[in-house]
XYZ file of N, CA and C in Angstrom:
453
model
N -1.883 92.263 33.664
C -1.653 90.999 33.012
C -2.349 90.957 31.647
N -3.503 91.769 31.232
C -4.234 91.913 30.789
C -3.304 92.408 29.314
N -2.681 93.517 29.326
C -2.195 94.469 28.583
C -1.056 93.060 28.302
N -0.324 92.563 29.077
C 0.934 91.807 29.061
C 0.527 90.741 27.280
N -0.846 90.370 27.326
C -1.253 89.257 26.390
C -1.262 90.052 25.224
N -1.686 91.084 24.939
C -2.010 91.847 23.887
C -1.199 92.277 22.963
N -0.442 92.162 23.650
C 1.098 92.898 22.848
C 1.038 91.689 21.715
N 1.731 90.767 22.394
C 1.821 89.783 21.405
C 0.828 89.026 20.694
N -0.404 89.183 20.892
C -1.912 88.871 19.991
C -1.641 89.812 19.392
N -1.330 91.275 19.301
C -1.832 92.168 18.386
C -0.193 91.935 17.706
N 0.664 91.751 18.216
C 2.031 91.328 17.044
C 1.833 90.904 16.255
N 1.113 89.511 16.695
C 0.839 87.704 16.046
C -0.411 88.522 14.686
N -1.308 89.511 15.195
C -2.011 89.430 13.814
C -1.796 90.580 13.125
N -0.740 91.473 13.503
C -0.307 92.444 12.465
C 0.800 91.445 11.220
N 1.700 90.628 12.288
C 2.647 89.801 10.755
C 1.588 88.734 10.092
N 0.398 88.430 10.753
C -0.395 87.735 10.004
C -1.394 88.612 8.947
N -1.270 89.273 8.980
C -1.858 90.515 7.303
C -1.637 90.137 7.045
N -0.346 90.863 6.579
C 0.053 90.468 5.391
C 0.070 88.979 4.552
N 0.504 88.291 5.381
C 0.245 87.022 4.609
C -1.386 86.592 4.327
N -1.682 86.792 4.739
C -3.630 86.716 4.465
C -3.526 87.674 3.132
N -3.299 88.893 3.367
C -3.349 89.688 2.432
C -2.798 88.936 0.647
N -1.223 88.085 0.869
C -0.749 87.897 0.183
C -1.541 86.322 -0.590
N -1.747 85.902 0.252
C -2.972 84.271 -0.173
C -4.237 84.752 -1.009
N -5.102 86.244 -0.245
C -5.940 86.766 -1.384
C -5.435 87.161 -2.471
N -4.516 87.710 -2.911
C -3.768 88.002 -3.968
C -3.860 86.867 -4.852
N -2.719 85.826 -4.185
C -2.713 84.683 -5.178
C -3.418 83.781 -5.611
N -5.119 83.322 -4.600
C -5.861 82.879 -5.166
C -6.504 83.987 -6.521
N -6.868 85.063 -6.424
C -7.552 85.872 -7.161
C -6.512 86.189 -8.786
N -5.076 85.718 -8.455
C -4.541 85.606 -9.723
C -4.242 83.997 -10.318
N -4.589 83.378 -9.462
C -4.982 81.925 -10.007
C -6.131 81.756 -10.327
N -7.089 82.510 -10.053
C -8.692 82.392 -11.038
C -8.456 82.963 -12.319
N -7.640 84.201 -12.206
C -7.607 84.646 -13.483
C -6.847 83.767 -14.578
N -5.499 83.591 -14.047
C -4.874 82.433 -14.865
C -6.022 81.666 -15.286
N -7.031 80.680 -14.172
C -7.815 79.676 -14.865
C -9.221 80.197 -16.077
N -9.347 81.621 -15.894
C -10.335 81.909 -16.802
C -9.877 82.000 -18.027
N -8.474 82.364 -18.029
C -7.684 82.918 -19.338
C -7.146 81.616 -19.861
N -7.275 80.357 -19.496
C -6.874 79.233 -19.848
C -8.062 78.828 -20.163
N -9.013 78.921 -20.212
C -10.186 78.272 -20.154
C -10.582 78.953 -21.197
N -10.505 80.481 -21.690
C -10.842 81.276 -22.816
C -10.008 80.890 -23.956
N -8.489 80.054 -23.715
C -7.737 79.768 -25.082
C -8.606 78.225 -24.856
N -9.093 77.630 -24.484
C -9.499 76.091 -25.194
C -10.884 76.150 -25.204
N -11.942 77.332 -25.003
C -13.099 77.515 -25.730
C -13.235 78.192 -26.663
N -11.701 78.718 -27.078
C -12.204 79.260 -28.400
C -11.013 78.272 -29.349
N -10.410 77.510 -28.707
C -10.177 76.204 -29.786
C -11.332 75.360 -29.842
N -11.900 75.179 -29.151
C -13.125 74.424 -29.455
C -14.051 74.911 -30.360
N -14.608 76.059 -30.288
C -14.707 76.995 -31.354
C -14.333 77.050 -32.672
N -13.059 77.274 -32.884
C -12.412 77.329 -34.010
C -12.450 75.664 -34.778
N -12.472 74.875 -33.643
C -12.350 73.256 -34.398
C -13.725 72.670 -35.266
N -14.880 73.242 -34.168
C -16.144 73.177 -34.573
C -16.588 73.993 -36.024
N -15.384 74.665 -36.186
C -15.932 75.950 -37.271
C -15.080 75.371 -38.243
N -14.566 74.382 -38.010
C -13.597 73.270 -39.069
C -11.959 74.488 -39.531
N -11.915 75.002 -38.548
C -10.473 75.814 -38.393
C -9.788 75.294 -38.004
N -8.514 74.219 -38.726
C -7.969 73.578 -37.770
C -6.640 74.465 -37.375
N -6.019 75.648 -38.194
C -4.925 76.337 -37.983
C -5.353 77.340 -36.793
N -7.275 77.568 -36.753
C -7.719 78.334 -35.865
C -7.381 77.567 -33.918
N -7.683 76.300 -34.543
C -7.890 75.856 -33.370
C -6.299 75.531 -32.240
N -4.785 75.258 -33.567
C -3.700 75.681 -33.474
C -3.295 76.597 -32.540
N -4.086 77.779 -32.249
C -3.389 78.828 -31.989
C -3.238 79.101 -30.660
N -4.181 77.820 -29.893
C -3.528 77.363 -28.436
C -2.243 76.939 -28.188
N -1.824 76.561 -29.268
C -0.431 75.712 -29.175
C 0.534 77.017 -29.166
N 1.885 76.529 -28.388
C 2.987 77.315 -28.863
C 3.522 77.102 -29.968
N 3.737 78.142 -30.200
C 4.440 78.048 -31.738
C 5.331 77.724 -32.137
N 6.105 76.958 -31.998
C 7.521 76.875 -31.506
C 7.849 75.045 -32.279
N 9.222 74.548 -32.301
C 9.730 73.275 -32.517
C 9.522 72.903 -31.419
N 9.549 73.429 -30.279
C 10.006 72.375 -29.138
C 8.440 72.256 -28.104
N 7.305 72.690 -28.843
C 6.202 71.953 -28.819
C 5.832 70.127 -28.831
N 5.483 69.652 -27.517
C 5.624 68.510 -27.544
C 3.941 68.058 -27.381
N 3.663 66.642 -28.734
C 1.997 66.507 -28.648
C 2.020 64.714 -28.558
N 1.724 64.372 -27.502
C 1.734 62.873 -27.560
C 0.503 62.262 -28.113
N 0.158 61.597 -28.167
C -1.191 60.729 -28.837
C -0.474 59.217 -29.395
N -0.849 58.400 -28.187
C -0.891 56.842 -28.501
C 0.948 56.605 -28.015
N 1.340 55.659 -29.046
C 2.613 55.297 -29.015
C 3.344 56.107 -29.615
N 3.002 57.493 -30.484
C 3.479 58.505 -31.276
C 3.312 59.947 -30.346
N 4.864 60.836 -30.655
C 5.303 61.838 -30.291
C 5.849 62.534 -31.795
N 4.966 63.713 -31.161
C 4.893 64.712 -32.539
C 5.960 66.049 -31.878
N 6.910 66.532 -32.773
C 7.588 67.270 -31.971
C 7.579 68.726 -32.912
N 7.136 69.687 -32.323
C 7.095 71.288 -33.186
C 5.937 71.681 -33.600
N 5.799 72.483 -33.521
C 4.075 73.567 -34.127
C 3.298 72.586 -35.711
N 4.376 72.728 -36.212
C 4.274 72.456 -37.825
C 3.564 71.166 -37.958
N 4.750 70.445 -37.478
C 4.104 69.017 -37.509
C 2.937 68.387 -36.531
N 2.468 68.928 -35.594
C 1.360 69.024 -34.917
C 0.416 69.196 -35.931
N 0.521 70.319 -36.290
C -0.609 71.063 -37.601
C -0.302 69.979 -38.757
N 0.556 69.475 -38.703
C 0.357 69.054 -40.570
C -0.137 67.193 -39.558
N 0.055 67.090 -38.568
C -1.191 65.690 -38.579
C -2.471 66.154 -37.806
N -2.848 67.027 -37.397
C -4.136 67.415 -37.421
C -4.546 67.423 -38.821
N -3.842 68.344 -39.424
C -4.866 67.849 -41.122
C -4.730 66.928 -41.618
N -3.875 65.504 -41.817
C -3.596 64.425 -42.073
C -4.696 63.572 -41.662
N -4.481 63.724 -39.890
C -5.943 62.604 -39.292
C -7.388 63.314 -39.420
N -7.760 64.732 -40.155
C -8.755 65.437 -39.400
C -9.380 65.979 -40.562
N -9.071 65.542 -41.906
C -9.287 66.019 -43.546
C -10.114 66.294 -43.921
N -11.193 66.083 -43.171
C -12.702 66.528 -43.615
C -14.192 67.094 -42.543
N -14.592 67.708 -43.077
C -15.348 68.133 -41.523
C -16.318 66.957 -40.857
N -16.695 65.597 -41.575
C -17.224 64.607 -41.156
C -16.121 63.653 -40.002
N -14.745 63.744 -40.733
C -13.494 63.381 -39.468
C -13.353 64.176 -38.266
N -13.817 65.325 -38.533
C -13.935 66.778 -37.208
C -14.901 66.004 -36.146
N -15.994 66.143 -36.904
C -17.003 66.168 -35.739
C -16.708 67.154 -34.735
N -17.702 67.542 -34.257
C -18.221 68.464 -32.469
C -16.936 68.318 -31.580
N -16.235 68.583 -31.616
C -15.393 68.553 -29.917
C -16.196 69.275 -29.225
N -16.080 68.503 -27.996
C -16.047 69.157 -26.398
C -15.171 68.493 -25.358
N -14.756 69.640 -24.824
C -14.135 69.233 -23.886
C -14.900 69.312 -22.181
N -14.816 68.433 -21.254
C -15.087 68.628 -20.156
C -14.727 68.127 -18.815
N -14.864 68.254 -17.961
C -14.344 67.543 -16.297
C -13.001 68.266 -16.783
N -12.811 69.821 -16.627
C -11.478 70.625 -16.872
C -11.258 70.351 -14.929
N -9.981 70.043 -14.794
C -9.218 70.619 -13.992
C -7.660 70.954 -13.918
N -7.951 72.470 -13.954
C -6.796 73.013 -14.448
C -6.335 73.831 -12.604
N -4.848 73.089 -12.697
C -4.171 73.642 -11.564
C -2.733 74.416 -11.555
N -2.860 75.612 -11.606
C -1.935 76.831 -11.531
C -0.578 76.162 -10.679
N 0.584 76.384 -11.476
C 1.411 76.074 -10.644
C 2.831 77.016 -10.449
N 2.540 77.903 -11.139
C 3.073 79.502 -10.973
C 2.594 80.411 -11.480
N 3.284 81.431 -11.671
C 2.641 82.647 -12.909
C 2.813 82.667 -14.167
N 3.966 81.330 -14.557
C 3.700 81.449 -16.030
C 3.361 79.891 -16.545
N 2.967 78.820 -15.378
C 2.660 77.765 -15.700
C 1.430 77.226 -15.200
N 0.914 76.271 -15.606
C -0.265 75.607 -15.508
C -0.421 74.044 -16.008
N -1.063 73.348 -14.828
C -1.598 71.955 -15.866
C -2.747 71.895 -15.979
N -3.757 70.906 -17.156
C -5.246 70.469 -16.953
C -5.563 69.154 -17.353
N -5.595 68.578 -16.922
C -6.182 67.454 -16.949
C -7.983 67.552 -17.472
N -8.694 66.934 -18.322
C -9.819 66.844 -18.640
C -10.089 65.903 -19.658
N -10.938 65.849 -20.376
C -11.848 64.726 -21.206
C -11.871 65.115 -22.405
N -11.674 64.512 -23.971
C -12.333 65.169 -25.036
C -13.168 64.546 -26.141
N -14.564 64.901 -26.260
C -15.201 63.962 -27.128
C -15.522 64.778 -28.562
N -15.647 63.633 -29.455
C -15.678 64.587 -31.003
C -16.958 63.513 -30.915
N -18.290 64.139 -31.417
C -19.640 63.517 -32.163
C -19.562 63.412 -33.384
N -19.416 62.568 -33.748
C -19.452 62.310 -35.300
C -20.817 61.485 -36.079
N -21.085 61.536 -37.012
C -22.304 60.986 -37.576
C -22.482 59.430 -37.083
N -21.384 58.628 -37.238
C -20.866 57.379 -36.960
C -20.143 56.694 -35.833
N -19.950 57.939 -34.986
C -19.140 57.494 -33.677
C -18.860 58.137 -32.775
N -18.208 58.353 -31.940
C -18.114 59.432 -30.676
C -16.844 59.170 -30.259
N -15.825 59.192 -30.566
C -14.583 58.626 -30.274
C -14.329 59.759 -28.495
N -13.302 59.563 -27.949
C -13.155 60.537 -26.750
C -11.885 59.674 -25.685
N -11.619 60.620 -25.044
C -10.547 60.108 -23.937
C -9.938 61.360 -23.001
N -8.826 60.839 -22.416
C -8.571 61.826 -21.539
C -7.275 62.668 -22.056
N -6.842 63.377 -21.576
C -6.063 65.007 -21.848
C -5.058 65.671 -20.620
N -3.729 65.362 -21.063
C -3.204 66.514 -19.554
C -2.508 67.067 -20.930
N -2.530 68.730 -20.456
C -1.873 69.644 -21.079
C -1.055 70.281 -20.327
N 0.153 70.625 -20.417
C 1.169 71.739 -19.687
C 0.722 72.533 -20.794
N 0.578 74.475 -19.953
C 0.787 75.653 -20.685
C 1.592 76.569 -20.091
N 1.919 76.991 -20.523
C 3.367 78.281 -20.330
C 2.435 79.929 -20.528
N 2.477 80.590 -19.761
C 2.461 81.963 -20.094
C 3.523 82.602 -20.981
N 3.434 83.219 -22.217
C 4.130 83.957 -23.135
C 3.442 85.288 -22.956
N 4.257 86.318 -23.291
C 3.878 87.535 -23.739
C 2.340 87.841 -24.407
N 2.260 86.433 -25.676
C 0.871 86.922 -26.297
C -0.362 85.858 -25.249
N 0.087 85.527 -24.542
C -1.338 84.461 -23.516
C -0.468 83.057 -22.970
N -1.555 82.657 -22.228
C -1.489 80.970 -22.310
C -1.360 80.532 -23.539
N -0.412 79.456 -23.697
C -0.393 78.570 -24.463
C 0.170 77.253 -24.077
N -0.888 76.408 -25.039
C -0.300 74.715 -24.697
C 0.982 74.551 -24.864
N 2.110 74.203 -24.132
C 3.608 73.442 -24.688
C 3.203 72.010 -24.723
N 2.328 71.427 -23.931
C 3.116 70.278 -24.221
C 1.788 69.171 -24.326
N 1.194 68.583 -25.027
C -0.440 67.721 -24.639
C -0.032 66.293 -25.021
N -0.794 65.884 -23.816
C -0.483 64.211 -23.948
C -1.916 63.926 -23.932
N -2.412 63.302 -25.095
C -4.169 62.783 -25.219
C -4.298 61.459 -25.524
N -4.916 60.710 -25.019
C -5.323 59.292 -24.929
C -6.728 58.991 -25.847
């Protein structure tokens, strides 16, 4: 009776490998996704702090069909993203410090991702800040933002 149970315990955890096998896989390529997402918006933070604003750009896709919300206004394409970052952002006293923080960024395939988080700029005079969901797309050259809606 003994032997009779085994068969099928040792069935039940040979088709269960693999899938164990396959869950380690995909958490361990969803960390990576989140480190490599996390390396394009600390080195926009970087680049913003270093008053680069085309540096700090280069999270974004490059593309027209780049979508950047902020307020009651929708900015549509790379270009025009960039040309009102320098519009609202003209001087390195308008920059101020970004940081971003409370990231939670959740993988939702292999070439997509969302994050939700916080962003504050220190300025001599003020601390302006709010919240952030970004969609990013995997391309050939990395993560990149398609689409940011900031409050």
């Amino acid at each position: 009776m003994k032997n009779f149970l085994l068969v099928p315990l040792s069935l039940g955890l040979f088709l269960l490998l693999p899938a164990m096998s396959a869950t380690a896989v995909f958490a361990q390529k969803n960390e990576k996704a989140k480190n490599e997402i996390r390396a394009v918006m600390d080195a926009q933070v970087k680049a913003w702090n270093a008053g680069d604003i085309e540096g700090f750009m280069r999270g974004y896709w490059n593309s027209p069909e780049l979508t950047f919300v902020s307020g009651a206004n929708v900015t549509k394409g790379w270009q025009p993203t960039l040309d009102r970052y320098k519009k609202n952002y003209d001087s390195r006293a308008k920059m101020g410090t970004l940081a971003f923080s409370d990231l939670e960024i959740e993988v939702l395939s292999k070439d997509a991702a969302i994050v939700l988080g916080n962003w504050s700029l220190q300025r001599e005079n003020d601390k302006p800040g709010g919240k952030f969901t970004l969609i990013f797309r995997k391309f050939k050259d990395g993560w990149r933002v398609v689409h940011d809606h900031t409050s």
